[in-house]
mmCIF file of C-alpha atoms in Angstrom:
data_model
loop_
_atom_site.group_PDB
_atom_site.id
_atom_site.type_symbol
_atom_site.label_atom_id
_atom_site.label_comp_id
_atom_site.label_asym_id
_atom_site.label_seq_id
_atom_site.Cartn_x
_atom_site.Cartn_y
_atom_site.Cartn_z
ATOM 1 C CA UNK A 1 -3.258 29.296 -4.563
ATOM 2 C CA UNK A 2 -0.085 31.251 -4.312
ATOM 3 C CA UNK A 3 3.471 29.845 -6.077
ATOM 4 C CA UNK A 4 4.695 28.670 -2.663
ATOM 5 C CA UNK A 5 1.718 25.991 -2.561
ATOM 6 C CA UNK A 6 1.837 25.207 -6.377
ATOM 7 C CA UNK A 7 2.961 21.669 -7.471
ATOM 8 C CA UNK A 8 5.456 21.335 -9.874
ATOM 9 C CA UNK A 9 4.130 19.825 -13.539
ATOM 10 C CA UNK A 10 6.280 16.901 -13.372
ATOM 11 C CA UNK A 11 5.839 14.659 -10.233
ATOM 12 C CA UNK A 12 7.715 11.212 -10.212
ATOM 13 C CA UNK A 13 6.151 8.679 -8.040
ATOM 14 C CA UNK A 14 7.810 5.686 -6.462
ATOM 15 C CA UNK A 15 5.225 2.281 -6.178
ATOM 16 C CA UNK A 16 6.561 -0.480 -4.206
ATOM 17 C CA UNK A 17 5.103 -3.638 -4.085
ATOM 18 C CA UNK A 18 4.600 -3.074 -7.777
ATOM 19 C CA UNK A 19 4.930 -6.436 -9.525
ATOM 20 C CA UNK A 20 1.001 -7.480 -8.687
ATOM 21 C CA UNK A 21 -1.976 -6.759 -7.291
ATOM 22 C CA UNK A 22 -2.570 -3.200 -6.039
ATOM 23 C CA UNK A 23 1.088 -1.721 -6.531
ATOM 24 C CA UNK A 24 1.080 -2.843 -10.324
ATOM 25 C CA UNK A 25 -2.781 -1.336 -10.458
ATOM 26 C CA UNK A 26 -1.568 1.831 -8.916
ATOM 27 C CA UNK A 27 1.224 2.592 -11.073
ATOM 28 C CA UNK A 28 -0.597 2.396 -13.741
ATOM 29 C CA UNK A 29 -3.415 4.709 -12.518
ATOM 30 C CA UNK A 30 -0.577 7.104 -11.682
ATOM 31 C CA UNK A 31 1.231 6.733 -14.941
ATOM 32 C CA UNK A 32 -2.424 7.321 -16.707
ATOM 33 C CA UNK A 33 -2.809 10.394 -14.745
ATOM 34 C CA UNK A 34 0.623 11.472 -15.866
ATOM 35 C CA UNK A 35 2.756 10.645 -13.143
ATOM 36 C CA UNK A 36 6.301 9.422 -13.961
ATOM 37 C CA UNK A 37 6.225 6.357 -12.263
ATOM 38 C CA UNK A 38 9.215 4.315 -10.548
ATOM 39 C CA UNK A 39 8.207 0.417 -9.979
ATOM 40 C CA UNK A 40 10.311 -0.987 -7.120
ATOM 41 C CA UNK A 41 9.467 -5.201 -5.907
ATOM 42 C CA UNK A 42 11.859 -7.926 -5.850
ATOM 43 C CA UNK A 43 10.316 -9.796 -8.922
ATOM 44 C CA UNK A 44 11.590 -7.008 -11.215
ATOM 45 C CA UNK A 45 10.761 -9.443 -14.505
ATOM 46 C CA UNK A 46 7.023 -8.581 -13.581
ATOM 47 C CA UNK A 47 7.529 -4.899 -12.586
ATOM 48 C CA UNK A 48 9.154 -4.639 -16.563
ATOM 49 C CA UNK A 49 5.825 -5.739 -17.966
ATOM 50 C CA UNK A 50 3.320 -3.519 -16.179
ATOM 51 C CA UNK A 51 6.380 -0.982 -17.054
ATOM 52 C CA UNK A 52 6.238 -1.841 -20.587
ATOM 53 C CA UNK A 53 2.053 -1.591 -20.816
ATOM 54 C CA UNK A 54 2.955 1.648 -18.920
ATOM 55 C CA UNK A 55 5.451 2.751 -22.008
ATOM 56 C CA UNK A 56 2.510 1.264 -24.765
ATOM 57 C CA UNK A 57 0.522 3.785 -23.185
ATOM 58 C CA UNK A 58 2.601 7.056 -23.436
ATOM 59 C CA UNK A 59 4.004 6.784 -20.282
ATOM 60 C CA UNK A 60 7.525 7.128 -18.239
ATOM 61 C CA UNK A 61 8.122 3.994 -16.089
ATOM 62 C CA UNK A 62 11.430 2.886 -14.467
ATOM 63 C CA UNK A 63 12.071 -0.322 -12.759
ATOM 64 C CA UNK A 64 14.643 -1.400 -9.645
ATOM 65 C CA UNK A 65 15.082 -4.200 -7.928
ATOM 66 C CA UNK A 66 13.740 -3.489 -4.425
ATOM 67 C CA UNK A 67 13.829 -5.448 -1.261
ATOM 68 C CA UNK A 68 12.127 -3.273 1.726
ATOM 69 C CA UNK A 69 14.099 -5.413 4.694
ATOM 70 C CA UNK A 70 17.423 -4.709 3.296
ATOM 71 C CA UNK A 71 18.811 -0.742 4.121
ATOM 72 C CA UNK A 72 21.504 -1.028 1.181
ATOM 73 C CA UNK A 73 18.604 -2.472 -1.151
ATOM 74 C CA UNK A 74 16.302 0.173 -0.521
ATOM 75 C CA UNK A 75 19.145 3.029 -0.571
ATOM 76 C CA UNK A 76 20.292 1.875 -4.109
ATOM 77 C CA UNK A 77 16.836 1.957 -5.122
ATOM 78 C CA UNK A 78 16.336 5.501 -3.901
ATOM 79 C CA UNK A 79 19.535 6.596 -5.509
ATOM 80 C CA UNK A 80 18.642 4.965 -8.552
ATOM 81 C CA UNK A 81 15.413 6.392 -9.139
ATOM 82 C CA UNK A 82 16.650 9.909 -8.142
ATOM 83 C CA UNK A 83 19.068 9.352 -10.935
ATOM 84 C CA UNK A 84 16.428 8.232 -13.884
ATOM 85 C CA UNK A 85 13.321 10.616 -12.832
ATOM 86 C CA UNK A 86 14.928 12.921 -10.678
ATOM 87 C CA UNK A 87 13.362 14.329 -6.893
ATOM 88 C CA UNK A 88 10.744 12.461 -5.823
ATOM 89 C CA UNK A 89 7.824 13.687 -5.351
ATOM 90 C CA UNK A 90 5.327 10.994 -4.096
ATOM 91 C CA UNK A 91 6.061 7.392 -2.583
ATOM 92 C CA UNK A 92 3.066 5.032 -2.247
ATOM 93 C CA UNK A 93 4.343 2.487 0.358
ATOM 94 C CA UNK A 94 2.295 -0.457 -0.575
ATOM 95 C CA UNK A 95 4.447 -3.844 -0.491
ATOM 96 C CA UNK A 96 3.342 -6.639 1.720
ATOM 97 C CA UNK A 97 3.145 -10.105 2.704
ATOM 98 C CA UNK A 98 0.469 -12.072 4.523
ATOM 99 C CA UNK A 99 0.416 -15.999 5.406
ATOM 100 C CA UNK A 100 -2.527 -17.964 7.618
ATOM 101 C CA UNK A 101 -0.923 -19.458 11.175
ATOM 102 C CA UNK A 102 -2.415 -18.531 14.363
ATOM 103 C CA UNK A 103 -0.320 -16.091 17.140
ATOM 104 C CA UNK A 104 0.790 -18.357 19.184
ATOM 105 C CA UNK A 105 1.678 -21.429 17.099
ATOM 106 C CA UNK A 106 4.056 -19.061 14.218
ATOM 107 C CA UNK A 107 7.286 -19.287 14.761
ATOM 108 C CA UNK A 108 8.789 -16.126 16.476
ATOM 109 C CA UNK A 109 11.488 -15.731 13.389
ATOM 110 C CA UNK A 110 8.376 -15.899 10.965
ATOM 111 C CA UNK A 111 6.512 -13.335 13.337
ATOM 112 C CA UNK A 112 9.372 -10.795 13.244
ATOM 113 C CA UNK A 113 10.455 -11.462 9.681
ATOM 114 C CA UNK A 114 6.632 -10.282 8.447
ATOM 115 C CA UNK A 115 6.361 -7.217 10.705
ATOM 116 C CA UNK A 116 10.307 -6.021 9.311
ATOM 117 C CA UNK A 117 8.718 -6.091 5.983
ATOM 118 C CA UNK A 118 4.742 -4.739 6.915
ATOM 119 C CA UNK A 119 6.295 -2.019 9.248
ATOM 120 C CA UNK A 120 9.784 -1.746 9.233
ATOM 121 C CA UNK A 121 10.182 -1.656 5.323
ATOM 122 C CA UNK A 122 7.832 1.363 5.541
ATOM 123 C CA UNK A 123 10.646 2.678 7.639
ATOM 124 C CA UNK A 124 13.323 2.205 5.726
ATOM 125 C CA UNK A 125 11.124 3.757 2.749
ATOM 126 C CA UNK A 126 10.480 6.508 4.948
ATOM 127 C CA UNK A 127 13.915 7.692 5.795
ATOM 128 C CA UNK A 128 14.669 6.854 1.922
ATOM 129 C CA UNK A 129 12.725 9.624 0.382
ATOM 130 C CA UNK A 130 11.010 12.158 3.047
ATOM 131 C CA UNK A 131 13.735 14.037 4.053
ATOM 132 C CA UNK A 132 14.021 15.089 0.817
ATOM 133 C CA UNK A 133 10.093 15.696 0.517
ATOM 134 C CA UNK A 134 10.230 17.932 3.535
ATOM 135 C CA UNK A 135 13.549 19.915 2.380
ATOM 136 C CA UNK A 136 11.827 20.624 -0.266
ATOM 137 C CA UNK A 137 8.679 21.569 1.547
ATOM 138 C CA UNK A 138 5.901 19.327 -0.540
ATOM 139 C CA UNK A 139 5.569 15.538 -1.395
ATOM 140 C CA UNK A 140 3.099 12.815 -0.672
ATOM 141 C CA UNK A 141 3.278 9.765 1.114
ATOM 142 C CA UNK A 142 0.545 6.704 0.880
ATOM 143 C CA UNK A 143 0.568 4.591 3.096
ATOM 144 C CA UNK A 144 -1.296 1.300 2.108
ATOM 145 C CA UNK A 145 -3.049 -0.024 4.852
ATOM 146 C CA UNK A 146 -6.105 -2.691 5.537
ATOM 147 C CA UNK A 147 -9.107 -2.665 7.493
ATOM 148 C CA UNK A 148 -7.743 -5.554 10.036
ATOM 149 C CA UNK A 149 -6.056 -2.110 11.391
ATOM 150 C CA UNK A 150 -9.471 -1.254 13.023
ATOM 151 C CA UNK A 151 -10.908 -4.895 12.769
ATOM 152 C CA UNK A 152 -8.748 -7.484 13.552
ATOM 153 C CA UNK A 153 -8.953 -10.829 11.458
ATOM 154 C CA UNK A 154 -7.737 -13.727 13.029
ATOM 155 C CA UNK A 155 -5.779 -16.240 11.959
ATOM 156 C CA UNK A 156 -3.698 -14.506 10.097
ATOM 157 C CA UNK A 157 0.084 -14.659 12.013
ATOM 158 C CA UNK A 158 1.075 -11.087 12.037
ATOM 159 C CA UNK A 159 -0.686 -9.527 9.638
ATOM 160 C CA UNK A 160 -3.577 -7.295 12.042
ATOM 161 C CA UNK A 161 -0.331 -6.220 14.469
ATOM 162 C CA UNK A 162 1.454 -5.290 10.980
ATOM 163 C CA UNK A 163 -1.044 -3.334 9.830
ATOM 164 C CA UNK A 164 -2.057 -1.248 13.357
ATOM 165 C CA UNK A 165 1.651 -0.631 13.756
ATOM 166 C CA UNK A 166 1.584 0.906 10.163
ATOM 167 C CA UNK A 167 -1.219 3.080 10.975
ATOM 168 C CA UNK A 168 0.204 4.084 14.031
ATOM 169 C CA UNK A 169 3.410 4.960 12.100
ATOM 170 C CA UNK A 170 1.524 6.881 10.005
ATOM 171 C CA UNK A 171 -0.598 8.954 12.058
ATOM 172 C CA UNK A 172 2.482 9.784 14.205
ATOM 173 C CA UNK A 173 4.388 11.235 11.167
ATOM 174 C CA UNK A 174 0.941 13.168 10.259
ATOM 175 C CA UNK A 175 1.358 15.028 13.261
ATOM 176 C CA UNK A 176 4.888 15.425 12.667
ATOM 177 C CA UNK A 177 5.076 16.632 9.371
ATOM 178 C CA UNK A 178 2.177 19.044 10.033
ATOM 179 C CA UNK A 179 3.398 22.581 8.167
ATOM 180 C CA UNK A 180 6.146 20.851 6.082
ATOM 181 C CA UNK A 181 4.182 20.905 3.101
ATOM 182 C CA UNK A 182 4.609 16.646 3.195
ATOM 183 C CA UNK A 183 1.352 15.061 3.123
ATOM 184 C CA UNK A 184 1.104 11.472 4.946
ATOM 185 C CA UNK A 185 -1.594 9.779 4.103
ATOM 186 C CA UNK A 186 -3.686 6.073 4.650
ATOM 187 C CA UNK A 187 -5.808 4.001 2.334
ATOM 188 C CA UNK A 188 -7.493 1.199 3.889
ATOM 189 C CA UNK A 189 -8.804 -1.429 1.727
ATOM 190 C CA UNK A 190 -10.888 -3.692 2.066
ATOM 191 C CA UNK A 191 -10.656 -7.454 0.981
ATOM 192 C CA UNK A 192 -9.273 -7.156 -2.036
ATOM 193 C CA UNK A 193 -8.581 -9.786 -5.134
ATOM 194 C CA UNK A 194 -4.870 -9.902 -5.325
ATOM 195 C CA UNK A 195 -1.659 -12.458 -5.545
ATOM 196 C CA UNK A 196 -1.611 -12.130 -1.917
ATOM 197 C CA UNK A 197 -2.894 -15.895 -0.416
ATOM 198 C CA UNK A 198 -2.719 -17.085 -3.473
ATOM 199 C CA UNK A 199 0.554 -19.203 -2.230
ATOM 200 C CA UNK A 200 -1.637 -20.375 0.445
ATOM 201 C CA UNK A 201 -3.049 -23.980 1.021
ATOM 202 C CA UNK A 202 -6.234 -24.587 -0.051
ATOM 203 C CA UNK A 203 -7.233 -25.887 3.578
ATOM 204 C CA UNK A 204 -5.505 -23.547 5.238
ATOM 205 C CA UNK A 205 -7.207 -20.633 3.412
ATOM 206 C CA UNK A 206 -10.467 -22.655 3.550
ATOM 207 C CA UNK A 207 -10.174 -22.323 7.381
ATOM 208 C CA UNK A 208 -9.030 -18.821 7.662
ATOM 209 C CA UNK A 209 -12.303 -17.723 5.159
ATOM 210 C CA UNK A 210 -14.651 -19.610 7.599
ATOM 211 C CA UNK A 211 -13.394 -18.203 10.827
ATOM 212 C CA UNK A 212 -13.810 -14.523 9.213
ATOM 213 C CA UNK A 213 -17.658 -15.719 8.589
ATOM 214 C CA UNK A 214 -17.768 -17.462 12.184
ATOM 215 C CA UNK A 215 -16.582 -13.772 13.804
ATOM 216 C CA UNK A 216 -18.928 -12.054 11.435
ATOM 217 C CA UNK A 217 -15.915 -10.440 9.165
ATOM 218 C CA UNK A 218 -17.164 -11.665 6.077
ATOM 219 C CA UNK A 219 -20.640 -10.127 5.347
ATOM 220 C CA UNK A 220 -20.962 -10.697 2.307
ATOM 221 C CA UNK A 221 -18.708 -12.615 -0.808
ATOM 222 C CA UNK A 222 -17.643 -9.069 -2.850
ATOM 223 C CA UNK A 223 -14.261 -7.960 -3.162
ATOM 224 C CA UNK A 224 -12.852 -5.206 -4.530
ATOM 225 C CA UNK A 225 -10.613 -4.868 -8.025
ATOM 226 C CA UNK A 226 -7.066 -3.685 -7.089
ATOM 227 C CA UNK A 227 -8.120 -0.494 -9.488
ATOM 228 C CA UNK A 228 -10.489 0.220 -7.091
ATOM 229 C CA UNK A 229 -7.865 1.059 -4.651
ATOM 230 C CA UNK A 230 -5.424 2.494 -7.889
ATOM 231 C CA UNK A 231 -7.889 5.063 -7.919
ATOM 232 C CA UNK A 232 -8.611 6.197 -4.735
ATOM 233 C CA UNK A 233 -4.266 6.392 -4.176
ATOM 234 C CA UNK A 234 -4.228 8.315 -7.215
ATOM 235 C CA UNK A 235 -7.226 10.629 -5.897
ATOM 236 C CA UNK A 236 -5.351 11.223 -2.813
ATOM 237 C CA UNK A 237 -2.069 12.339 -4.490
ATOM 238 C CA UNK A 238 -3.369 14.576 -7.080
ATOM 239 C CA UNK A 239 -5.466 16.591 -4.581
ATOM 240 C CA UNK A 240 -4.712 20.320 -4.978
ATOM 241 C CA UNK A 241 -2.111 21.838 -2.368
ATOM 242 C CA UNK A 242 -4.390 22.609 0.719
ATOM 243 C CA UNK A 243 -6.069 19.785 0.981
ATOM 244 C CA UNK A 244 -5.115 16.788 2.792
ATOM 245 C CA UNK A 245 -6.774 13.182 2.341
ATOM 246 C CA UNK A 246 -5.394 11.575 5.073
ATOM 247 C CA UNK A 247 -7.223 8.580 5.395
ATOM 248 C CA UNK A 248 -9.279 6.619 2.698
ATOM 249 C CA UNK A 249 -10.957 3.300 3.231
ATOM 250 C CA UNK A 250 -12.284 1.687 0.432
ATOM 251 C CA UNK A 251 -14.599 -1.272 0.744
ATOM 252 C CA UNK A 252 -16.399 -3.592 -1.390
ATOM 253 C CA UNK A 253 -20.121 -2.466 -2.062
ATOM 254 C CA UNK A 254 -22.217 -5.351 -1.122
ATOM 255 C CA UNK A 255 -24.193 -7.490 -3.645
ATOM 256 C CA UNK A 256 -27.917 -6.248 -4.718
ATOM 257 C CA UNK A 257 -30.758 -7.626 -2.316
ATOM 258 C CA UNK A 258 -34.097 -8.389 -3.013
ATOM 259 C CA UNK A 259 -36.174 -5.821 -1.328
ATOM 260 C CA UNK A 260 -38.392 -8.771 -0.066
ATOM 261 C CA UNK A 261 -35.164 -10.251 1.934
ATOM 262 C CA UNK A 262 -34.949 -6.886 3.840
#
């Protein structure tokens, strides 16, 4: 690979989401790999302890208070982390929210609030970091997705409509940033042990688990550890120039079966 496609030996990456669940996972994985790693989430007091087990470890971690459906919140972040780690050379968009209601009963100010943050905060992230990324003519960009993108789960207020507008997002800016030397990519988990529901009402998510079984969603009780997905994010990024992983999904492998129940 000529010098015009290398990678430069220090690459800072910028996690959001990253107080729990998969963001924390991933920047670890990416600090591990020796990524500098910037952790951005509004519960910064957890971001400072995966920052700190980040530190234990040998590695460079920063952390910013970071609210992805405020512009000046996620400009200050951007500026700060430019400041401590310098350019920036991969963003893993991967902050979320999901809560149970069903379309037409949530509230319309709920409804819009959750898609700002699903798709809109990825927009705001976006115009934060990749016009720098394409100036300089190399970067990465993760997009964290789910697999209600491609199979709707219901009962779930916005969350399926956030997550096919990401993709759509993303796929458009694949096209678009085709021969920049910017690399957009998706990984699509699937259900996934994490903080997220875990606010939830026990009914509620009672109800919402059986109607995944009732549509046939839920095929079997296995979900996957958030370093599951760590891993394939940091796979995706450290790929050498040239190649382009532009979509993952990573599902849970399905318990062992007796051959007799076959």
């Amino acid at each position: 690979m000529s010098g015009k496609y290398a990678q430069p030996e220090r690459r800072p990456a910028v996690v959001t989401g990253a107080s729990s669940g998969i963001g924390a996972a991933t920047a670890l994985a990416l600090a591990a790999a020796g990524f500098p790693v910037a952790l951005g989430a509004r519960r910064t007091d957890r971001c400072e302890e995966v920052a700190a087990q980040v530190r234990a470890e040998g590695g460079e971690a920063v952390v910013h208070a970071l609210d992805l459906t405020d512009d000046a919140s996620v400009a200050t972040f951007a500026e700060k982390v430019a400041a401590d780690l310098g350019d920036v050379e991969v963003v893993v968009s991967n902050a979320g929210a999901v809560a149970p209601g069903t379309v037409h009963e949530v509230d319309t100010e709920r409804f819009s609030r959750e898609l700002d943050l699903n798709i809109v905060g990825a927009h705001r992230l976006v115009r934060a970091f990749v016009p720098g990324m394409v100036e300089r003519r190399r970067g990465d960009l993760v997009f964290v997705s789910s697999d209600v993108a491609v199979r709707a789960r219901p009962f779930m207020s916005s969350y399926a409509a956030g997550k096919w507008g990401l993709e759509g997002l993303a796929h458009a800016m694949q096209m678009e940033l085709e021969g920049t030397g910017v690399r957009a990519s998706i990984v699509r988990p699937g259900p996934t042990w994490s903080e997220m529901g875990s606010d939830w009402d026990v009914d509620e998510a009672a109800f919402v688990l059986g109607q995944w079984e009732r549509f046939g969603q839920a095929r079997h009780p296995h979900f996957l550890k958030p370093t599951a997905v760590a891993d394939a994010i940091t796979t995706v990024v450290s790929a050498p120039r040239g190649v382009h992983l532009n979509l993952i999904e990573v599902s849970p492998e399905a318990p062992l079966s007796d051959p007799e129940d076959r």
